[in-house]
Structures are given as structure tokens and as C-alpha cells.
PDB file of C-alpha atoms in Angstrom:
ATOM      1  CA  ASN A   1       2.208  80.455  -3.349  1.00  0.00           C
ATOM      2  CA  ALA A   2       0.987  79.068  -6.969  1.00  0.00           C
ATOM      3  CA  GLY A   3       4.479  77.766  -7.784  1.00  0.00           C
ATOM      4  CA  VAL A   4       4.454  77.573 -11.366  1.00  0.00           C
ATOM      5  CA  THR A   5       0.954  78.140 -13.299  1.00  0.00           C
ATOM      6  CA  GLN A   6      -0.114  77.758 -17.186  1.00  0.00           C
ATOM      7  CA  THR A   7      -2.965  79.678 -19.283  1.00  0.00           C
ATOM      8  CA  PRO A   8      -4.453  77.955 -21.141  1.00  0.00           C
ATOM      9  CA  LYS A   9      -5.212  74.497 -19.921  1.00  0.00           C
ATOM     10  CA  PHE A  10      -5.579  72.670 -23.886  1.00  0.00           C
ATOM     11  CA  ARG A  11      -6.366  74.712 -27.110  1.00  0.00           C
ATOM     12  CA  ILE A  12      -7.340  73.463 -30.352  1.00  0.00           C
ATOM     13  CA  LEU A  13      -5.596  75.416 -33.039  1.00  0.00           C
ATOM     14  CA  LYS A  14      -5.963  75.841 -36.907  1.00  0.00           C
ATOM     15  CA  ILE A  15      -3.164  75.415 -38.921  1.00  0.00           C
ATOM     16  CA  GLY A  16      -1.443  78.577 -39.543  1.00  0.00           C
ATOM     17  CA  GLN A  17      -2.894  80.697 -36.490  1.00  0.00           C
ATOM     18  CA  SER A  18      -0.994  82.461 -33.906  1.00  0.00           C
ATOM     19  CA  MET A  19      -1.259  81.735 -29.902  1.00  0.00           C
ATOM     20  CA  THR A  20       0.724  82.801 -26.723  1.00  0.00           C
ATOM     21  CA  LEU A  21       0.938  80.059 -24.052  1.00  0.00           C
ATOM     22  CA  GLN A  22       1.110  82.316 -20.665  1.00  0.00           C
ATOM     23  CA  CYS A  23       4.088  80.194 -18.119  1.00  0.00           C
ATOM     24  CA  ALA A  24       4.621  83.058 -14.700  1.00  0.00           C
ATOM     25  CA  GLN A  25       6.096  81.577 -11.659  1.00  0.00           C
ATOM     26  CA  ASP A  26       6.186  83.341  -8.101  1.00  0.00           C
ATOM     27  CA  MET A  27       8.888  81.604  -6.243  1.00  0.00           C
ATOM     28  CA  ASN A  28      11.490  84.562  -7.644  1.00  0.00           C
ATOM     29  CA  HIS A  29      13.366  82.373  -9.758  1.00  0.00           C
ATOM     30  CA  ASN A  30      16.334  83.398 -12.020  1.00  0.00           C
ATOM     31  CA  TYR A  31      15.804  80.305 -14.620  1.00  0.00           C
ATOM     32  CA  MET A  32      12.821  79.951 -16.513  1.00  0.00           C
ATOM     33  CA  TYR A  33      12.017  77.332 -19.081  1.00  0.00           C
ATOM     34  CA  TRP A  34       9.984  75.706 -22.094  1.00  0.00           C
ATOM     35  CA  TYR A  35      10.227  71.890 -22.827  1.00  0.00           C
ATOM     36  CA  ARG A  36       7.373  70.408 -24.876  1.00  0.00           C
ATOM     37  CA  GLN A  37       6.316  66.552 -24.525  1.00  0.00           C
ATOM     38  CA  ASP A  38       5.774  64.627 -27.629  1.00  0.00           C
ATOM     39  CA  PRO A  39       3.685  60.980 -26.945  1.00  0.00           C
ATOM     40  CA  GLY A  40       6.388  58.379 -25.982  1.00  0.00           C
ATOM     41  CA  MET A  41       8.782  60.843 -26.279  1.00  0.00           C
ATOM     42  CA  GLY A  42      10.555  63.348 -22.812  1.00  0.00           C
ATOM     43  CA  LEU A  43      10.917  66.628 -22.378  1.00  0.00           C
ATOM     44  CA  LYS A  44      13.024  68.710 -24.957  1.00  0.00           C
ATOM     45  CA  LEU A  45      13.520  71.733 -24.503  1.00  0.00           C
ATOM     46  CA  ILE A  46      12.628  74.930 -26.626  1.00  0.00           C
ATOM     47  CA  TYR A  47      13.906  78.046 -25.163  1.00  0.00           C
ATOM     48  CA  TYR A  48      14.956  79.166 -22.068  1.00  0.00           C
ATOM     49  CA  SER A  49      15.530  81.919 -19.620  1.00  0.00           C
ATOM     50  CA  VAL A  50      18.088  82.753 -17.246  1.00  0.00           C
ATOM     51  CA  GLY A  51      16.733  86.552 -16.535  1.00  0.00           C
ATOM     52  CA  ALA A  52      14.576  89.025 -17.955  1.00  0.00           C
ATOM     53  CA  GLY A  53      15.355  90.420 -20.733  1.00  0.00           C
ATOM     54  CA  ILE A  54      18.142  87.249 -21.835  1.00  0.00           C
ATOM     55  CA  THR A  55      16.635  84.577 -23.366  1.00  0.00           C
ATOM     56  CA  ASP A  56      18.282  81.636 -25.748  1.00  0.00           C
ATOM     57  CA  LYS A  57      17.209  78.401 -27.504  1.00  0.00           C
ATOM     58  CA  GLY A  58      17.491  75.347 -26.641  1.00  0.00           C
ATOM     59  CA  GLU A  59      17.075  72.100 -29.121  1.00  0.00           C
ATOM     60  CA  VAL A  60      13.822  72.239 -30.483  1.00  0.00           C
ATOM     61  CA  PRO A  61      13.854  76.216 -30.939  1.00  0.00           C
ATOM     62  CA  ASN A  62      12.303  76.547 -34.911  1.00  0.00           C
ATOM     63  CA  GLY A  63       8.473  77.528 -34.933  1.00  0.00           C
ATOM     64  CA  TYR A  64       8.791  79.705 -31.586  1.00  0.00           C
ATOM     65  CA  ASN A  65       9.576  83.198 -30.022  1.00  0.00           C
ATOM     66  CA  VAL A  66       9.902  83.945 -26.572  1.00  0.00           C
ATOM     67  CA  SER A  67      10.517  87.211 -23.946  1.00  0.00           C
ATOM     68  CA  ARG A  68      11.173  87.677 -20.114  1.00  0.00           C
ATOM     69  CA  SER A  69      10.238  91.588 -19.439  1.00  0.00           C
ATOM     70  CA  THR A  70       9.865  90.541 -15.792  1.00  0.00           C
ATOM     71  CA  THR A  71      11.524  87.884 -13.537  1.00  0.00           C
ATOM     72  CA  GLU A  72       7.636  86.593 -13.118  1.00  0.00           C
ATOM     73  CA  ASP A  73       6.638  86.196 -16.520  1.00  0.00           C
ATOM     74  CA  PHE A  74       7.913  83.676 -19.208  1.00  0.00           C
ATOM     75  CA  PRO A  75       5.532  83.576 -22.325  1.00  0.00           C
ATOM     76  CA  LEU A  76       5.979  81.469 -25.597  1.00  0.00           C
ATOM     77  CA  ARG A  77       4.554  82.476 -29.146  1.00  0.00           C
ATOM     78  CA  LEU A  78       3.546  80.389 -31.803  1.00  0.00           C
ATOM     79  CA  GLU A  79       3.387  82.511 -35.009  1.00  0.00           C
ATOM     80  CA  LEU A  80       2.447  80.074 -37.540  1.00  0.00           C
ATOM     81  CA  ALA A  81       1.020  77.212 -35.940  1.00  0.00           C
ATOM     82  CA  ALA A  82       1.996  74.082 -37.796  1.00  0.00           C
ATOM     83  CA  PRO A  83       0.704  69.950 -37.122  1.00  0.00           C
ATOM     84  CA  SER A  84       3.909  68.964 -36.069  1.00  0.00           C
ATOM     85  CA  GLN A  85       3.587  71.849 -33.005  1.00  0.00           C
ATOM     86  CA  THR A  86       0.851  69.422 -31.447  1.00  0.00           C
ATOM     87  CA  SER A  87       2.197  68.205 -28.458  1.00  0.00           C
ATOM     88  CA  VAL A  88       1.800  68.764 -24.252  1.00  0.00           C
ATOM     89  CA  TYR A  89       3.573  71.944 -23.159  1.00  0.00           C
ATOM     90  CA  PHE A  90       5.668  72.389 -20.024  1.00  0.00           C
ATOM     91  CA  CYS A  91       6.948  75.825 -18.330  1.00  0.00           C
ATOM     92  CA  ALA A  92       9.923  74.720 -15.456  1.00  0.00           C
ATOM     93  CA  SER A  93      11.405  77.327 -13.255  1.00  0.00           C
ATOM     94  CA  SER A  94      14.699  77.321 -11.116  1.00  0.00           C
ATOM     95  CA  TYR A  95      16.543  78.977  -8.788  1.00  0.00           C
ATOM     96  CA  SER A  96      19.458  78.798 -10.667  1.00  0.00           C
ATOM     97  CA  GLY A  97      20.550  77.097 -13.957  1.00  0.00           C
ATOM     98  CA  THR A  98      23.413  75.390 -12.991  1.00  0.00           C
ATOM     99  CA  GLY A  99      22.924  71.560 -14.660  1.00  0.00           C
ATOM    100  CA  GLY A 100      20.760  69.533 -12.184  1.00  0.00           C
ATOM    101  CA  TYR A 101      21.567  71.135  -8.953  1.00  0.00           C
ATOM    102  CA  ASN A 102      18.876  73.552  -9.172  1.00  0.00           C
ATOM    103  CA  GLU A 103      15.433  71.373  -9.248  1.00  0.00           C
ATOM    104  CA  GLN A 104      13.338  72.718 -11.990  1.00  0.00           C
ATOM    105  CA  PHE A 105       9.423  73.616 -10.476  1.00  0.00           C
ATOM    106  CA  PHE A 106       6.944  72.574 -13.324  1.00  0.00           C
ATOM    107  CA  GLY A 107       3.667  74.239 -14.472  1.00  0.00           C
ATOM    108  CA  PRO A 108       0.499  71.606 -15.402  1.00  0.00           C
ATOM    109  CA  GLY A 109       1.077  71.556 -19.025  1.00  0.00           C
ATOM    110  CA  THR A 110      -0.605  73.085 -22.344  1.00  0.00           C
ATOM    111  CA  ARG A 111      -2.050  70.970 -24.521  1.00  0.00           C
ATOM    112  CA  LEU A 112      -2.274  71.729 -27.781  1.00  0.00           C
ATOM    113  CA  THR A 113      -3.725  70.255 -30.538  1.00  0.00           C
ATOM    114  CA  VAL A 114      -2.728  72.169 -34.095  1.00  0.00           C
ATOM    115  CA  LEU A 115      -5.494  71.204 -37.134  1.00  0.00           C
TER     116      LEU A 115
ATOM    117  CA  ASP B   1      20.096  61.736 -30.519  1.00  0.00           C
ATOM    118  CA  GLN B   2      18.728  60.529 -27.038  1.00  0.00           C
ATOM    119  CA  GLN B   3      21.746  60.760 -24.444  1.00  0.00           C
ATOM    120  CA  VAL B   4      19.299  59.230 -21.563  1.00  0.00           C
ATOM    121  CA  LYS B   5      17.334  56.353 -22.558  1.00  0.00           C
ATOM    122  CA  GLN B   6      14.834  54.277 -20.451  1.00  0.00           C
ATOM    123  CA  ASN B   7      14.406  50.957 -22.317  1.00  0.00           C
ATOM    124  CA  SER B   8      10.971  49.696 -20.600  1.00  0.00           C
ATOM    125  CA  PRO B   9       7.969  52.162 -21.317  1.00  0.00           C
ATOM    126  CA  SER B  10       5.954  50.231 -18.769  1.00  0.00           C
ATOM    127  CA  LEU B  11       6.309  49.149 -15.114  1.00  0.00           C
ATOM    128  CA  SER B  12       3.498  46.374 -13.221  1.00  0.00           C
ATOM    129  CA  VAL B  13       3.863  45.429  -9.501  1.00  0.00           C
ATOM    130  CA  GLN B  14       1.655  43.903  -6.980  1.00  0.00           C
ATOM    131  CA  GLU B  15       1.383  47.071  -4.141  1.00  0.00           C
ATOM    132  CA  GLY B  16       4.194  45.875  -1.138  1.00  0.00           C
ATOM    133  CA  ARG B  17       6.775  44.555  -3.444  1.00  0.00           C
ATOM    134  CA  ILE B  18      10.318  46.387  -4.915  1.00  0.00           C
ATOM    135  CA  SER B  19       9.741  48.979  -8.048  1.00  0.00           C
ATOM    136  CA  ILE B  20      12.781  48.757 -10.123  1.00  0.00           C
ATOM    137  CA  LEU B  21      13.133  51.464 -13.259  1.00  0.00           C
ATOM    138  CA  ASN B  22      16.539  51.529 -15.237  1.00  0.00           C
ATOM    139  CA  CYS B  23      18.096  54.611 -17.383  1.00  0.00           C
ATOM    140  CA  ASP B  24      20.764  54.827 -19.491  1.00  0.00           C
ATOM    141  CA  TYR B  25      22.788  57.429 -20.687  1.00  0.00           C
ATOM    142  CA  THR B  26      25.811  57.832 -23.748  1.00  0.00           C
ATOM    143  CA  ASN B  27      27.441  61.415 -22.285  1.00  0.00           C
ATOM    144  CA  SER B  28      30.508  61.523 -20.340  1.00  0.00           C
ATOM    145  CA  MET B  29      29.786  64.735 -19.267  1.00  0.00           C
ATOM    146  CA  PHE B  30      26.392  63.957 -17.547  1.00  0.00           C
ATOM    147  CA  ASP B  31      27.320  64.861 -13.418  1.00  0.00           C
ATOM    148  CA  TYR B  32      24.129  64.775 -11.979  1.00  0.00           C
ATOM    149  CA  PHE B  33      21.405  62.456 -12.576  1.00  0.00           C
ATOM    150  CA  LEU B  34      17.589  63.194 -11.115  1.00  0.00           C
ATOM    151  CA  TRP B  35      14.377  61.257 -11.176  1.00  0.00           C
ATOM    152  CA  TYR B  36      10.501  63.110 -12.022  1.00  0.00           C
ATOM    153  CA  LYS B  37       7.528  61.394 -11.350  1.00  0.00           C
ATOM    154  CA  LYS B  38       4.379  62.442 -13.113  1.00  0.00           C
ATOM    155  CA  TYR B  39       0.885  62.099 -12.467  1.00  0.00           C
ATOM    156  CA  PRO B  40      -1.746  62.478 -15.583  1.00  0.00           C
ATOM    157  CA  ALA B  41      -2.794  66.208 -16.201  1.00  0.00           C
ATOM    158  CA  GLU B  42       0.306  67.472 -13.874  1.00  0.00           C
ATOM    159  CA  GLY B  43       3.210  69.137 -14.132  1.00  0.00           C
ATOM    160  CA  PRO B  44       6.263  66.562 -13.469  1.00  0.00           C
ATOM    161  CA  THR B  45       7.671  66.769 -10.197  1.00  0.00           C
ATOM    162  CA  PHE B  46      11.160  66.068  -8.360  1.00  0.00           C
ATOM    163  CA  LEU B  47      11.693  62.923  -6.847  1.00  0.00           C
ATOM    164  CA  ILE B  48      15.324  62.165  -6.034  1.00  0.00           C
ATOM    165  CA  SER B  49      18.620  62.857  -7.288  1.00  0.00           C
ATOM    166  CA  ILE B  50      21.955  61.876  -7.100  1.00  0.00           C
ATOM    167  CA  SER B  51      25.325  63.508  -8.411  1.00  0.00           C
ATOM    168  CA  SER B  52      28.797  61.528  -9.553  1.00  0.00           C
ATOM    169  CA  ILE B  53      30.008  61.389  -6.667  1.00  0.00           C
ATOM    170  CA  LYS B  54      28.149  58.960  -4.845  1.00  0.00           C
ATOM    171  CA  ASP B  55      26.886  55.573  -5.691  1.00  0.00           C
ATOM    172  CA  LYS B  56      23.762  55.723  -3.831  1.00  0.00           C
ATOM    173  CA  ASN B  57      21.408  58.126  -2.746  1.00  0.00           C
ATOM    174  CA  GLU B  58      18.105  57.308   0.081  1.00  0.00           C
ATOM    175  CA  ASP B  59      14.709  59.391   0.470  1.00  0.00           C
ATOM    176  CA  GLY B  60      11.936  56.923   2.599  1.00  0.00           C
ATOM    177  CA  ARG B  61      11.237  54.816   0.577  1.00  0.00           C
ATOM    178  CA  PHE B  62      12.830  55.364  -2.986  1.00  0.00           C
ATOM    179  CA  THR B  63      17.114  54.940  -3.506  1.00  0.00           C
ATOM    180  CA  VAL B  64      19.246  55.763  -6.853  1.00  0.00           C
ATOM    181  CA  PHE B  65      21.218  53.601  -7.453  1.00  0.00           C
ATOM    182  CA  LEU B  66      24.384  54.941  -9.715  1.00  0.00           C
ATOM    183  CA  ASN B  67      27.181  52.820 -11.711  1.00  0.00           C
ATOM    184  CA  LYS B  68      29.077  55.492 -13.845  1.00  0.00           C
ATOM    185  CA  SER B  69      31.098  52.469 -15.480  1.00  0.00           C
ATOM    186  CA  ALA B  70      27.757  50.980 -16.756  1.00  0.00           C
ATOM    187  CA  LYS B  71      26.547  54.626 -17.693  1.00  0.00           C
ATOM    188  CA  HIS B  72      23.176  52.824 -15.600  1.00  0.00           C
ATOM    189  CA  LEU B  73      21.496  54.391 -12.777  1.00  0.00           C
ATOM    190  CA  SER B  74      17.825  52.518 -11.537  1.00  0.00           C
ATOM    191  CA  LEU B  75      15.575  53.828  -9.530  1.00  0.00           C
ATOM    192  CA  HIS B  76      13.693  51.751  -6.058  1.00  0.00           C
ATOM    193  CA  ILE B  77      10.667  52.002  -4.572  1.00  0.00           C
ATOM    194  CA  VAL B  78      10.243  50.039  -1.578  1.00  0.00           C
ATOM    195  CA  PRO B  79       7.865  48.687  -0.770  1.00  0.00           C
ATOM    196  CA  SER B  80       5.339  50.160  -3.969  1.00  0.00           C
ATOM    197  CA  GLN B  81       2.149  51.810  -2.943  1.00  0.00           C
ATOM    198  CA  PRO B  82      -0.702  52.505  -5.128  1.00  0.00           C
ATOM    199  CA  GLY B  83       0.168  56.134  -4.783  1.00  0.00           C
ATOM    200  CA  ASP B  84       3.601  55.520  -6.708  1.00  0.00           C
ATOM    201  CA  SER B  85       1.851  54.468  -9.909  1.00  0.00           C
ATOM    202  CA  ALA B  86       2.402  57.175 -12.392  1.00  0.00           C
ATOM    203  CA  VAL B  87       5.042  57.885 -14.921  1.00  0.00           C
ATOM    204  CA  TYR B  88       8.771  58.158 -14.105  1.00  0.00           C
ATOM    205  CA  PHE B  89      11.432  60.002 -16.172  1.00  0.00           C
ATOM    206  CA  CYS B  90      15.489  60.024 -15.458  1.00  0.00           C
ATOM    207  CA  ALA B  91      17.067  63.077 -15.864  1.00  0.00           C
ATOM    208  CA  ALA B  92      20.871  63.984 -16.448  1.00  0.00           C
ATOM    209  CA  SER B  93      22.432  67.375 -16.399  1.00  0.00           C
ATOM    210  CA  GLY B  94      26.567  67.951 -17.608  1.00  0.00           C
ATOM    211  CA  PRO B  95      28.464  70.678 -15.424  1.00  0.00           C
ATOM    212  CA  TYR B  96      27.569  74.258 -16.024  1.00  0.00           C
ATOM    213  CA  ASP B  97      24.498  73.021 -18.088  1.00  0.00           C
ATOM    214  CA  TYR B  98      21.293  74.883 -18.185  1.00  0.00           C
ATOM    215  CA  LYS B  99      18.851  72.286 -19.656  1.00  0.00           C
ATOM    216  CA  LEU B 100      18.211  68.742 -18.443  1.00  0.00           C
ATOM    217  CA  SER B 101      18.658  65.842 -20.901  1.00  0.00           C
ATOM    218  CA  PHE B 102      14.947  63.266 -20.066  1.00  0.00           C
ATOM    219  CA  GLY B 103      14.240  59.703 -20.867  1.00  0.00           C
ATOM    220  CA  ALA B 104      10.979  58.837 -22.620  1.00  0.00           C
ATOM    221  CA  GLY B 105       9.454  57.679 -19.191  1.00  0.00           C
ATOM    222  CA  THR B 106       8.350  54.273 -17.699  1.00  0.00           C
ATOM    223  CA  THR B 107       4.815  53.888 -17.257  1.00  0.00           C
ATOM    224  CA  VAL B 108       4.533  52.651 -13.109  1.00  0.00           C
ATOM    225  CA  THR B 109       1.140  50.423 -12.267  1.00  0.00           C
ATOM    226  CA  VAL B 110       1.499  48.968  -8.745  1.00  0.00           C
ATOM    227  CA  ARG B 111      -0.949  46.537  -8.574  1.00  0.00           C
ATOM    228  CA  ALA B 112      -3.567  45.793  -5.264  1.00  0.00           C
TER     229      ALA B 112
END
């Protein structure tokens, strides 16, 4: 049972480049989330999904896109990378999404630098 | 607009003593509160939680206290151990919220 896995661990992008951050979970969780953490700040929600085929915006969705074709995978796409997207990105999952009553399990993170 | 605030960025405590981490929130609709622990280069892991119907929840060395009238919660770690050195995030959620609102975190260093 690997939990939540994320690839890559590190990535440097040039301004304007695109990339996809991969996230997978093997816990059969319905709910999946993408957060970003900037230095000295808490985690901010980018997008979330309540099940395959259903996604919705979080607090800071601009510049990102997501898809959820399977229960296991929830990739995050950056289309035109900007320096403001330099951050650490965490993927998380939970069995249910009702508030905090269901613990969210986090992946190890992807550290992205845009130069 | 940060709805969950951890005003102490860091805390240093001697091994064996008590660590007290504080968290304030502004949204009166929040009814569930969690603490997460994060080591460098790892994702946050769930530590302990408390529902708004309680004012205290205990799990081993970790106790969370909730003061609803003051919109304040605290995490007590007794006794503190070197392995407790980490960043601790306070998080909160309202009914039917899909998201958690996180504080900025407090870095705890336990000195031998």
C-alpha cells in the first residue's frame, strides 16, 4: 500500500513551458486534492475532485488545469509556467470529502521552480 | 484573507518539557479542527483532531484544546521528544466543506 504518490519530486521549468504533475493513490479514495505551499504560508487549495469525471476549483486555480479519468489518478497541468507558480505542490486524498471529518492523506510533494 | 492563523512561526523547547502550539480562527462556521505534522521533504501527516462539540481531545502525548468563544485552539505535546521536531499546521473546516483551511505553520525544535 503506497498511499499517495507524486512525480516528479523536483522540477525546474522555464517561463512559458508546460508540465504535468502526477498524483496517484491506491486507497480507493473518492476525494482528491491539489494544494500549493509557498514559503511561510499554509497550504492553499488549487483544485479538488469528488470522483472520477468530477472536478472543481479551489482557492487558487488560475494557471492550472486538472482531470480525473480514474479513481486512482489526479494529474495537475501547468500550461504556461510563470515565476509565481514556483512552489511546493502537494496532492492529497480522502475517503470522503465532508469537511475535516475525513482525514486527508498527503503525498510527499513536488518542488517546482520556474525561472 | 487568512481564516486560520498561527502567530508563532517557531518554538524551541527542551526535551522532556511541554510544547504548546497556538492557533486562532476567524470563521465561526468552522466546526472541525485538525493538526498536521510535517517533516522536511515529506507531506503533512494527520496528528489529532477535535470536533466543535468537544473542548478537549487527547491521544497519547498529544492533547488539543478548543475554546470556541475565543476562537482559539492549542496543541500540547507532553513530554516533548526529539522526533517531535517538525512543522505543525493547524487546519479547520466547516460543515460540508470540501477543503481544509490551513494556518502558516509553527516550526518546533526540541533541544536535547
